[in-house]
XYZ file of N, CA and C in Angstrom:
819
model
N 0.763 -1.081 0.047
C -0.076 0.038 0.028
C 0.698 1.199 -0.036
N 0.611 2.069 -0.918
C 1.295 3.386 -0.870
C 1.062 4.280 0.405
N 2.161 4.989 0.766
C 2.218 5.742 1.919
C 1.109 6.985 1.978
N 0.497 7.278 2.850
C -0.602 8.602 2.774
C 0.237 9.694 2.375
N -0.290 10.746 1.846
C 0.573 12.064 1.764
C -0.416 13.032 2.374
N 0.172 13.717 3.009
C -0.718 14.902 3.777
C 0.290 16.333 3.608
N -0.336 17.222 2.870
C 0.252 18.463 2.599
C -0.477 19.680 3.166
N 0.187 20.333 4.027
C -0.691 21.365 4.728
C -0.308 22.538 3.996
N -1.430 23.577 3.731
C -1.627 24.693 2.829
C -2.010 25.764 3.861
N -1.546 27.025 3.443
C -1.889 28.312 4.051
C -2.711 29.119 3.182
N -3.737 29.643 3.561
C -4.663 30.579 2.546
C -4.814 31.949 3.328
N -4.348 32.921 2.752
C -4.542 34.325 3.153
C -5.952 34.621 3.017
N -6.509 35.372 3.840
C -7.876 35.863 3.761
C -7.981 36.771 2.604
N -9.339 36.986 2.207
C -9.539 37.948 1.194
C -9.816 39.194 1.794
N -9.599 40.221 0.714
C -9.855 41.506 1.184
C -11.078 41.850 1.943
N -12.000 41.263 1.733
C -13.448 41.459 2.612
C -13.082 40.995 3.976
N -12.214 40.223 4.217
C -12.250 39.596 5.653
C -11.297 40.621 6.436
N -10.500 41.385 5.878
C -9.393 42.088 6.316
C -9.940 43.203 7.356
N -9.440 43.524 8.555
C -9.789 44.490 9.359
C -9.288 45.824 8.686
N -10.203 46.834 8.644
C -9.905 48.212 8.169
C -10.485 49.291 8.905
N -9.975 50.693 8.562
C -10.681 51.650 9.062
C -10.650 52.772 7.930
N -11.734 53.480 7.714
C -11.918 54.368 6.856
C -11.936 55.891 7.495
N -11.079 56.758 7.129
C -11.042 58.079 7.822
C -11.422 59.191 6.596
N -12.122 60.125 7.059
C -12.363 61.166 6.229
C -11.559 62.412 6.782
N -11.296 63.683 5.876
C -10.274 64.415 6.225
C -10.794 65.201 7.548
N -9.847 65.785 8.326
C -10.035 66.723 9.317
C -9.945 68.218 8.843
N -9.316 68.147 7.706
C -9.410 69.616 6.934
C -8.974 69.380 5.284
N -9.455 70.135 4.728
C -9.010 70.196 3.139
C -9.242 71.512 2.636
N -8.569 71.785 1.657
C -8.861 73.075 0.739
C -8.028 72.960 -0.693
N -8.611 73.791 -1.534
C -7.632 74.008 -2.542
C -7.239 75.417 -2.549
N -6.027 75.866 -3.295
C -5.583 77.125 -3.258
C -5.377 77.422 -4.780
N -5.766 78.598 -4.924
C -5.606 79.116 -6.320
C -4.343 80.200 -6.324
N -3.535 79.936 -7.361
C -2.367 80.584 -7.294
C -2.136 82.010 -7.590
N -3.151 82.525 -8.440
C -3.057 84.191 -8.813
C -3.654 85.111 -7.703
N -2.920 86.054 -7.857
C -3.307 87.355 -6.924
C -3.049 87.276 -5.240
N -2.443 88.113 -4.935
C -2.161 88.093 -3.360
C -1.514 86.824 -2.846
N -0.726 86.442 -3.641
C 0.265 85.303 -3.118
C -0.576 84.015 -3.023
N -1.801 83.944 -3.633
C -2.559 82.765 -3.657
C -3.498 82.659 -2.554
N -4.657 81.927 -2.558
C -5.628 81.867 -1.668
C -6.498 80.824 -1.794
N -7.395 80.255 -0.806
C -8.317 79.190 -1.157
C -9.457 79.892 -1.967
N -10.139 79.037 -2.795
C -11.187 79.477 -3.601
C -12.529 79.575 -2.819
N -13.462 80.025 -3.493
C -14.764 79.905 -2.739
C -15.560 78.746 -3.024
N -15.068 77.706 -3.764
C -15.757 76.632 -3.997
C -15.261 75.581 -2.759
N -16.064 75.606 -1.598
C -15.498 74.703 -0.405
C -16.122 73.356 -0.734
N -16.980 73.194 -1.407
C -17.393 71.740 -1.926
C -16.450 70.891 -2.850
N -15.367 71.548 -3.330
C -14.493 70.890 -4.168
C -13.104 71.281 -4.108
N -12.439 70.209 -4.601
C -10.692 70.387 -4.437
C -10.278 70.512 -6.020
N -9.561 71.533 -6.329
C -9.009 71.384 -7.791
C -7.626 71.276 -7.852
N -7.364 70.621 -8.989
C -6.063 70.582 -9.510
C -5.992 70.899 -10.957
N -5.417 72.074 -11.311
C -5.226 72.300 -12.423
C -3.895 73.155 -12.778
N -3.451 72.951 -14.225
C -2.188 73.730 -14.566
C -2.447 74.967 -15.289
N -1.499 75.817 -15.570
C -1.519 76.919 -16.382
C -0.870 76.828 -17.710
N -1.587 77.262 -18.890
C -0.934 77.266 -20.149
C 0.388 77.893 -20.247
N 1.349 77.229 -20.992
C 2.570 78.193 -21.071
C 2.433 79.561 -21.661
N 1.484 79.605 -22.484
C 1.201 81.206 -22.974
C 0.818 82.008 -22.108
N 0.498 81.662 -20.771
C 0.167 82.659 -19.677
C 1.268 82.999 -18.809
N 2.594 82.368 -18.867
C 3.622 82.647 -18.275
C 3.859 84.035 -18.340
N 4.347 84.752 -17.143
C 4.603 84.349 -15.938
C 3.423 84.353 -14.932
N 2.379 84.390 -15.356
C 1.038 84.704 -14.372
C 0.455 83.355 -14.201
N 0.503 82.785 -12.916
C 0.091 81.279 -12.869
C -1.414 81.472 -12.435
N -2.273 80.607 -12.830
C -3.602 80.571 -12.591
C -4.053 79.081 -12.228
N -3.015 78.461 -11.663
C -3.182 76.834 -11.300
C -3.624 76.809 -10.027
N -4.055 75.579 -9.784
C -4.712 75.142 -8.313
C -3.898 73.960 -7.959
N -3.852 73.833 -6.823
C -3.454 72.540 -6.090
C -4.296 72.447 -4.736
N -4.311 71.294 -4.125
C -5.272 70.999 -3.152
C -4.573 70.371 -1.777
N -4.839 70.757 -0.806
C -4.438 70.078 0.540
C -5.544 69.213 0.934
N -5.050 68.100 1.570
C -5.888 67.067 2.331
C -5.087 66.346 3.699
N -5.823 66.601 4.883
C -5.108 66.188 5.877
C -6.261 65.230 6.685
N -5.567 63.957 7.303
C -6.431 63.187 8.128
C -5.902 63.140 9.395
N -6.713 62.927 10.269
C -6.420 62.811 11.838
C -6.195 61.350 12.060
N -5.089 60.722 12.131
C -4.657 59.395 12.304
C -4.411 59.007 13.915
N -4.720 59.889 14.613
C -4.346 59.915 16.190
C -5.106 58.582 16.642
N -6.329 58.500 16.295
C -7.129 57.496 16.762
C -7.037 56.165 16.332
N -6.171 55.960 15.092
C -6.296 54.640 14.570
C -5.617 53.714 15.435
N -6.316 52.393 15.663
C -5.810 51.528 16.526
C -5.170 50.412 15.755
N -4.958 50.333 14.424
C -4.020 49.520 13.703
C -2.756 49.977 14.038
N -1.793 48.897 14.769
C -0.290 49.629 14.846
C 0.311 49.857 13.491
N 1.263 50.595 13.523
C 1.994 50.928 12.354
C 2.660 49.673 11.578
N 3.082 49.010 12.446
C 3.861 47.655 12.050
C 2.895 46.518 11.448
N 1.640 46.781 11.774
C 0.433 45.837 11.083
C -0.219 46.374 9.887
N 0.113 47.526 9.569
C -0.566 48.084 8.395
C -0.194 47.406 7.184
N -1.235 46.787 6.290
C -0.995 46.222 5.216
C -1.151 46.963 3.938
N -2.042 47.942 3.916
C -2.019 48.993 2.938
C -3.002 50.147 3.435
N -2.549 51.398 2.812
C -3.276 52.461 3.110
C -3.557 53.156 1.634
N -4.797 53.408 1.587
C -5.161 53.989 0.031
C -5.918 55.245 0.336
N -5.416 56.327 -0.473
C -6.116 57.421 -0.538
C -7.229 57.471 -1.663
N -8.390 57.648 -1.417
C -9.559 57.643 -2.412
C -10.081 59.208 -2.415
N -10.436 59.623 -3.843
C -11.105 60.888 -4.131
C -12.122 60.382 -5.175
N -13.148 61.533 -5.047
C -14.223 61.225 -6.125
C -14.192 62.417 -7.143
N -14.410 62.363 -8.515
C -14.022 63.023 -9.481
C -15.475 63.781 -9.877
N -15.598 65.075 -9.740
C -16.600 65.692 -10.219
C -16.522 66.670 -11.365
N -17.448 67.170 -11.826
C -17.446 68.047 -12.991
C -16.787 69.562 -12.524
N -15.907 69.852 -13.215
C -15.234 71.055 -12.886
C -16.212 72.344 -12.956
N -15.848 73.485 -12.273
C -16.689 74.697 -12.585
C -16.586 75.065 -13.891
N -17.735 75.268 -14.625
C -17.894 75.705 -15.973
C -16.988 76.989 -16.358
N -16.755 77.822 -15.458
C -15.986 78.931 -15.592
C -14.497 78.564 -15.887
N -14.033 77.275 -15.445
C -12.686 76.967 -15.582
C -12.478 75.889 -16.684
N -13.652 75.507 -17.395
C -13.435 74.704 -18.354
C -13.739 73.062 -17.945
N -13.920 72.370 -18.981
C -14.374 70.864 -18.594
C -13.138 70.148 -18.092
N -13.403 68.843 -17.763
C -12.589 67.788 -17.459
C -11.272 67.629 -18.377
N -10.088 67.916 -17.959
C -8.891 67.808 -18.768
C -8.198 66.410 -18.300
N -8.002 65.469 -18.880
C -7.508 64.330 -18.077
C -5.903 64.582 -18.039
N -5.378 63.826 -17.192
C -3.858 63.756 -17.060
C -3.428 63.270 -15.627
N -2.368 63.321 -15.180
C -1.894 62.518 -13.892
C -1.955 63.802 -12.863
N -2.395 63.271 -11.788
C -2.465 64.189 -10.381
C -1.372 63.534 -9.493
N -0.317 64.416 -9.194
C 0.625 63.933 -8.518
C 0.349 64.142 -7.019
N 0.653 63.202 -6.129
C 0.342 63.075 -4.752
C 1.785 63.461 -4.072
N 1.584 64.573 -3.204
C 2.987 64.765 -2.537
C 2.655 64.689 -1.161
N 3.713 64.387 -0.302
C 3.780 64.391 1.241
C 3.929 65.691 1.619
N 3.193 66.446 2.429
C 3.297 67.801 2.734
C 4.202 67.799 3.901
N 5.212 68.607 3.662
C 6.350 68.730 4.873
C 6.196 69.530 5.960
N 5.310 70.656 5.731
C 5.161 71.517 6.996
C 3.686 71.682 7.171
N 3.262 72.341 8.381
C 1.970 72.760 8.840
C 1.614 73.795 7.774
N 0.259 73.490 7.361
C -0.282 74.649 6.409
C -1.291 75.502 7.113
N -1.420 75.300 8.433
C -2.239 76.305 9.066
C -3.711 76.139 8.941
N -4.473 77.143 9.471
C -5.870 77.255 9.652
C -6.343 77.748 8.171
N -7.509 77.424 7.712
C -7.941 77.899 6.365
C -8.827 79.115 6.760
N -8.319 80.218 6.138
C -9.193 81.414 6.212
C -9.648 82.024 4.787
N -10.715 82.153 4.388
C -11.269 82.428 3.085
C -10.544 83.561 2.482
N -10.230 83.458 1.268
C -9.452 84.458 0.455
C -8.136 85.142 1.106
N -7.534 84.165 1.989
C -6.406 84.635 2.745
C -5.253 83.530 2.954
N -5.810 82.403 3.693
C -4.907 81.207 3.953
C -5.300 79.940 3.809
N -4.451 78.897 3.318
C -3.075 79.043 3.118
C -2.847 79.693 1.937
N -1.523 80.178 1.651
C -1.048 80.720 0.539
C -0.459 79.717 -0.421
N -0.138 80.015 -1.706
C 0.402 79.135 -2.512
C 1.633 78.818 -1.985
N 2.396 79.569 -1.206
C 3.811 79.182 -0.894
C 3.902 78.170 0.293
N 2.553 77.866 1.036
C 2.335 76.752 1.758
C 2.653 75.490 1.399
N 2.658 75.115 -0.073
C 2.946 73.857 -0.551
C 4.298 73.716 -0.316
N 4.723 72.680 0.501
C 6.134 72.316 0.693
C 6.047 70.762 0.461
N 6.702 70.289 -0.508
C 6.653 68.824 -0.855
C 7.841 68.207 0.231
N 7.480 66.965 0.794
C 8.701 66.279 1.361
C 8.726 64.937 0.449
N 8.232 64.960 -0.711
C 8.664 63.996 -1.810
C 7.043 63.449 -2.402
N 7.275 63.204 -3.711
C 6.062 62.739 -4.363
C 5.835 61.288 -3.953
N 4.581 60.999 -3.587
C 4.402 59.442 -2.903
C 3.492 58.674 -3.917
N 2.896 59.240 -5.041
C 2.047 58.581 -5.856
C 1.443 59.404 -6.847
N 0.754 58.701 -7.943
C 0.166 59.449 -8.992
C -1.175 58.877 -9.078
N -2.137 59.559 -9.468
C -3.592 59.189 -9.626
C -3.946 59.631 -11.314
N -3.963 58.659 -12.026
C -4.337 58.769 -13.449
C -5.646 59.220 -13.518
N -5.919 60.231 -14.207
C -7.475 60.749 -14.448
C -7.574 60.588 -15.922
N -8.545 59.797 -16.325
C -9.135 59.492 -17.695
C -10.219 60.297 -18.036
N -10.553 60.284 -19.342
C -11.772 61.000 -19.813
C -13.114 60.487 -19.203
N -12.941 59.138 -18.774
C -14.085 58.651 -18.322
C -14.149 58.298 -16.762
N -13.031 59.253 -16.176
C -12.971 59.145 -14.623
C -14.254 60.023 -14.113
N -14.903 60.876 -14.684
C -15.928 61.647 -14.217
C -16.969 60.912 -13.317
N -17.416 61.218 -12.221
C -18.207 60.655 -11.288
C -17.932 59.363 -10.918
N -16.475 59.267 -10.788
C -15.883 57.907 -10.119
C -15.092 58.105 -8.976
N -14.767 56.889 -8.294
C -13.586 57.098 -7.304
C -12.466 56.828 -7.965
N -11.310 57.587 -7.665
C -9.892 57.196 -8.030
C -9.180 57.050 -6.790
N -8.004 56.450 -6.799
C -7.062 56.060 -5.748
C -5.673 55.747 -5.930
N -5.030 56.065 -4.816
C -3.461 55.803 -4.849
C -3.166 55.011 -3.421
N -2.043 54.423 -3.714
C -1.555 53.717 -2.557
C -0.523 54.725 -1.854
N -0.679 54.869 -0.620
C 0.175 55.907 0.083
C 0.605 55.116 1.565
N 0.831 53.946 1.540
C 1.051 53.099 2.544
C 2.312 53.689 3.487
N 3.210 54.043 2.628
C 4.478 54.188 3.340
C 4.583 55.534 4.119
N 3.767 56.316 3.795
C 3.381 57.748 4.417
C 2.639 57.518 5.514
N 1.642 56.644 5.548
C 0.766 56.459 6.592
C 1.413 55.645 7.568
N 2.133 54.772 7.475
C 2.990 53.877 8.371
C 3.937 54.856 8.998
N 4.685 55.932 8.450
C 5.353 56.871 8.904
C 4.666 57.867 9.934
N 3.415 58.252 9.552
C 2.640 58.865 10.537
C 2.173 58.224 11.878
N 2.026 56.921 11.576
C 1.476 56.232 12.766
C 2.609 55.784 13.682
N 3.776 55.659 13.137
C 5.067 55.327 13.961
C 5.762 56.598 14.492
N 5.175 57.485 14.171
C 6.016 58.896 14.335
C 7.186 59.273 13.647
N 7.575 58.444 12.777
C 8.898 58.892 11.938
C 8.555 60.074 10.834
N 7.288 60.216 10.562
C 6.963 61.309 9.566
C 5.818 62.169 10.506
N 6.071 63.456 10.501
C 4.793 64.379 11.123
C 3.680 64.361 10.040
N 2.716 64.402 10.620
C 1.329 64.368 9.710
C 1.026 65.612 9.439
N 1.408 66.112 8.205
C 0.700 67.391 7.811
C -0.123 67.169 6.531
N -0.587 65.933 6.323
C -1.231 65.535 5.128
C -0.500 65.429 3.876
N -1.214 65.441 2.997
C -0.706 65.543 1.375
C -1.325 66.644 0.543
N -0.637 66.796 -0.639
C -1.329 67.722 -1.304
C -1.452 67.181 -2.683
N -2.265 67.523 -3.654
C -2.566 67.126 -4.967
C -2.095 67.997 -5.949
N -1.296 67.818 -6.991
C -0.829 68.824 -7.719
C -0.765 68.342 -9.244
N -0.582 69.043 -10.221
C -0.260 68.724 -11.692
C 1.265 68.461 -11.679
N 1.764 68.066 -12.841
C 3.229 67.664 -12.827
C 3.922 69.102 -12.869
N 3.554 70.140 -13.397
C 4.222 71.359 -13.392
C 3.148 72.399 -13.138
N 3.467 73.443 -12.945
C 2.573 74.803 -12.795
C 2.180 75.226 -14.087
N 3.268 75.343 -14.947
C 3.011 75.744 -16.351
C 3.144 74.572 -17.444
N 2.133 74.218 -18.237
C 2.306 73.103 -18.847
C 1.350 73.038 -20.110
N 1.630 72.640 -21.181
C 0.798 72.626 -22.256
C 0.967 71.289 -23.005
N 0.108 70.350 -23.187
C -1.336 70.327 -22.682
C -1.401 70.332 -21.127
N -2.324 70.971 -20.696
C -2.703 70.836 -19.055
C -3.452 69.810 -18.578
N -4.011 70.255 -17.501
C -4.774 69.165 -16.601
C -5.845 70.126 -15.952
N -6.971 69.546 -15.863
C -7.998 70.388 -15.138
C -8.991 69.222 -14.483
N -8.806 69.052 -13.287
C -9.532 67.930 -12.477
C -10.085 68.703 -11.248
N -11.354 68.211 -10.908
C -11.981 68.656 -9.774
C -12.314 67.416 -8.921
N -12.278 67.501 -7.593
C -12.957 66.400 -6.680
C -13.785 66.970 -5.659
N -14.539 66.228 -5.225
C -15.327 66.434 -4.082
C -14.519 66.633 -2.773
N -14.977 67.466 -1.973
C -14.129 68.027 -0.724
C -14.910 67.196 0.453
N -14.455 67.449 1.620
C -15.002 66.877 2.750
C -16.391 67.493 3.133
N -16.761 68.535 2.361
C -18.112 69.054 2.639
C -19.267 68.459 2.000
N -18.841 67.389 1.180
C -19.941 66.672 0.275
C -20.112 65.261 1.021
N -21.142 65.002 1.752
C -21.372 63.706 2.513
C -21.589 62.690 1.421
N -20.914 61.665 1.637
C -21.034 60.522 0.799
C -19.930 60.435 -0.294
N -19.395 61.516 -0.451
C -18.130 61.625 -1.458
C -16.961 62.223 -0.937
N -16.873 62.425 0.459
C -15.578 63.034 1.069
C -14.500 62.231 0.591
N -13.279 62.879 0.527
C -11.984 61.935 0.242
C -11.880 60.994 1.491
N -11.313 60.028 1.314
C -11.071 58.822 2.141
C -9.630 58.285 2.240
N -9.218 58.002 3.602
C -8.111 57.380 3.576
C -8.357 55.943 4.530
N -8.259 54.854 3.565
C -8.547 53.364 3.823
C -7.412 52.759 4.264
N -7.375 52.564 5.711
C -6.219 51.778 6.282
C -6.530 50.327 6.668
N -5.812 49.269 5.988
C -6.223 47.968 6.197
C -4.990 47.147 6.866
N -5.523 46.213 7.901
C -4.609 45.775 8.634
C -3.988 44.436 8.000
N -2.726 44.180 8.176
C -1.979 43.126 7.406
C -2.527 41.839 8.040
N -2.730 40.917 6.900
C -3.067 39.496 7.464
C -1.996 38.694 7.748
N -1.911 38.230 9.070
C -0.804 37.302 9.349
C -1.373 35.972 9.559
N -1.309 34.866 8.775
C -1.881 33.831 8.831
C -1.382 32.931 9.962
N -2.110 32.016 10.591
C -1.390 31.173 11.679
C -0.691 30.021 10.946
N 0.382 29.619 11.614
C 1.191 28.500 10.711
C 0.685 27.146 11.192
N 0.249 26.497 9.971
C 0.044 25.132 10.189
C 1.284 24.139 9.978
N 1.541 23.361 10.934
C 2.668 22.530 10.769
C 2.260 21.015 10.856
N 3.066 20.211 10.585
C 3.105 18.814 10.381
C 4.090 17.943 10.957
N 3.636 16.802 12.003
C 4.752 16.139 12.731
C 4.212 14.638 12.527
N 5.080 13.693 12.327
C 4.976 12.499 11.971
C 5.661 11.392 13.033
N 5.044 10.481 13.536
C 5.742 9.569 14.493
C 5.091 8.362 14.137
N 6.085 7.318 13.941
C 5.494 5.941 13.795
C 4.364 5.746 12.836
N 4.334 6.368 11.820
C 3.397 6.280 10.787
C 2.216 7.104 11.193
N 2.133 7.729 12.305
C 0.911 8.570 12.836
C 1.219 10.238 12.575
N 0.208 10.728 11.912
C 0.225 12.292 11.508
C -0.274 13.064 12.612
N 0.417 14.241 12.975
C -0.396 15.286 13.744
C -0.097 16.708 13.233
N -1.333 17.241 12.953
C -1.304 18.652 12.547
C -1.605 19.559 13.506
N -0.596 20.539 13.792
C -0.563 21.568 14.859
C -0.688 23.194 14.304
N -1.240 24.015 15.117
C -1.366 25.290 14.692
C -1.726 26.029 16.073
N -1.167 27.479 16.076
C -1.466 28.269 17.432
C -2.833 28.565 17.650
N -3.120 28.412 18.993
C -4.457 29.074 19.409
C -4.591 30.312 19.419
N -3.470 31.006 19.585
C -3.547 32.535 19.881
C -3.794 33.226 18.664
N -3.313 33.011 17.667
C -3.316 33.802 16.363
C -4.296 33.072 15.434
N -5.179 32.209 15.851
C -6.213 31.337 14.881
C -7.740 31.808 15.014
N -7.841 32.884 15.740
C -9.390 33.428 15.737
C -9.906 33.780 14.533
N -10.982 33.070 13.931
C -11.533 33.440 12.788
C -11.055 32.498 11.543
N -10.004 31.521 11.900
C -9.598 30.544 10.932
C -10.114 29.238 11.124
N -10.292 28.549 10.199
C -10.875 27.173 10.158
C -9.957 26.161 9.506
N -9.930 25.112 9.958
C -9.264 23.945 9.136
C -10.005 23.467 8.189
N -9.471 23.142 6.878
C -10.271 22.809 5.811
C -9.445 21.566 5.202
N -10.135 20.700 4.559
C -9.429 19.396 3.883
C -10.038 19.227 2.786
N -9.208 18.479 1.686
C -9.705 18.020 0.596
C -9.085 16.954 -0.014
N -9.409 16.107 -1.148
C -8.708 14.966 -1.649
C -7.824 15.495 -2.769
N -7.984 16.829 -3.111
C -7.017 17.333 -4.128
C -6.847 18.895 -4.019
N -5.545 19.349 -4.089
C -5.414 20.888 -4.221
C -6.563 21.780 -4.801
N -7.121 21.180 -5.903
C -8.084 21.986 -6.539
C -9.428 21.985 -5.838
N -9.602 20.971 -4.620
C -10.828 21.096 -4.061
C -11.831 20.022 -4.539
N -13.044 19.997 -3.977
C -13.474 20.750 -3.118
C -12.909 20.774 -1.822
N -12.907 22.029 -1.096
C -12.378 22.109 0.291
C -13.751 21.998 1.177
N -13.790 21.200 2.264
C -14.547 21.133 3.279
C -14.015 21.433 4.704
N -15.092 21.916 5.529
C -14.581 22.069 6.967
C -14.217 20.595 7.594
N -12.927 20.633 8.338
C -12.864 19.503 9.278
C -13.952 19.272 10.070
N -14.302 17.997 10.410
C -15.371 17.736 11.289
C -14.889 16.717 12.614
N -13.510 16.323 12.563
C -13.079 15.602 13.563
C -12.757 16.480 14.658
N -12.516 15.838 15.858
C -12.264 16.764 17.000
C -11.094 17.220 17.244
N -10.748 18.439 17.448
C -9.531 18.966 17.508
C -9.434 19.442 18.980
N -8.005 18.951 19.506
C -7.781 18.973 20.893
C -6.835 20.303 20.977
N -6.617 20.740 22.342
C -5.658 21.854 22.413
C -4.756 21.595 23.629
N -3.708 21.995 23.765
C -2.724 21.836 24.882
C -1.647 22.700 24.715
N -1.461 23.518 25.768
C -0.317 24.464 25.836
C -0.358 25.548 24.661
N -1.425 25.780 24.479
C -1.690 27.160 23.374
C -1.556 26.508 21.833
N -1.640 25.105 21.857
C -1.425 24.522 20.526
C -2.827 23.739 20.154
N -3.330 23.961 19.021
C -4.277 23.122 18.507
C -3.696 21.982 17.929
N -4.307 20.725 17.927
C -3.730 19.619 17.250
C -4.812 18.820 16.900
N -4.469 17.885 15.804
C -5.275 16.865 15.297
C -4.644 15.794 14.715
N -4.986 14.551 14.929
C -4.581 13.337 14.317
C -5.555 12.862 13.414
N -5.609 13.347 12.175
C -6.590 13.023 11.285
C -6.775 11.501 10.693
N -7.935 11.197 10.789
C -8.302 9.731 10.191
C -8.574 9.874 8.765
N -7.623 9.101 8.057
C -7.666 9.019 6.581
C -7.657 7.898 5.907
N -8.353 7.668 4.761
C -8.292 6.499 3.923
C -7.677 6.749 2.570
N -7.056 7.700 2.392
C -6.172 7.850 1.260
C -5.535 9.228 1.381
N -5.016 9.637 0.174
C -4.274 10.974 0.138
C -5.225 12.093 0.446
N -4.789 13.120 1.268
C -5.718 14.285 1.694
C -4.735 15.340 1.944
N -5.353 16.444 1.794
C -4.701 17.801 1.899
C -5.265 18.670 2.893
N -4.458 19.655 3.621
C -5.003 20.407 4.701
C -4.735 21.898 4.614
N -5.344 22.815 5.030
C -5.099 24.075 4.870
C -5.989 24.877 5.957
N -5.458 26.020 6.471
C -6.177 26.820 7.380
C -6.761 28.085 6.541
N -7.881 28.294 6.707
C -8.586 29.353 5.791
C -9.493 30.282 6.637
N -9.631 31.569 6.465
C -10.254 32.369 7.085
C -11.585 32.333 6.764
N -12.663 32.434 7.873
C -14.122 32.157 7.695
C -14.688 33.393 7.102
């Protein structure tokens, strides 16, 4: 008789099973570059990103936008962050400034405090202070009325572990003066249901399923402490179908263990419920 073959498998959870938190901004504003050193526009419901045509040099009519999130209450430790995503909703630009003009929106880590928002006064255009570009959001012709997003995990981990001061991010075009240009508008924090979002997802660390053999008897073992929400499954083939184990699992010293009864080749894995 051929020996029995037991292969332990690990299965990472699906995204839907991961622990996550979604933040909306603590403050946001766009800033118009022209006149008086720049100032926030009157459109509090929107955040603009647009460039100025080369023919207008040196008078800039560009817009950039600040977004800041309060991460002080996030309970996911920095070391356990799997991903952090910035999401913004694309809306129709103000007709006065022309239609949506596709292009790349560049996301920068803001290096310094940009202060309180004062209509027609602050923050100024000079408040934009990049600590480095951390991502790009491609805007297409069909991006209107859709969510677009960018991965900013490294920045958020820095905010959470204290290695980076949290002054938020700002959205900008590739250059102040450029032809062809870009003209994109996003919903601001003043628009319920469409506010910018920072989605922080906890890293999934699967429990380790191990195998031990002694005198022809096979024992499966996995830790109790990290197995909440995980279930042992078994199948006759890696392709499945996979079914929940129904044999009695014992525990001792913080370890689950099972000596499975088998009549042929069988596969095992831990899967999140």
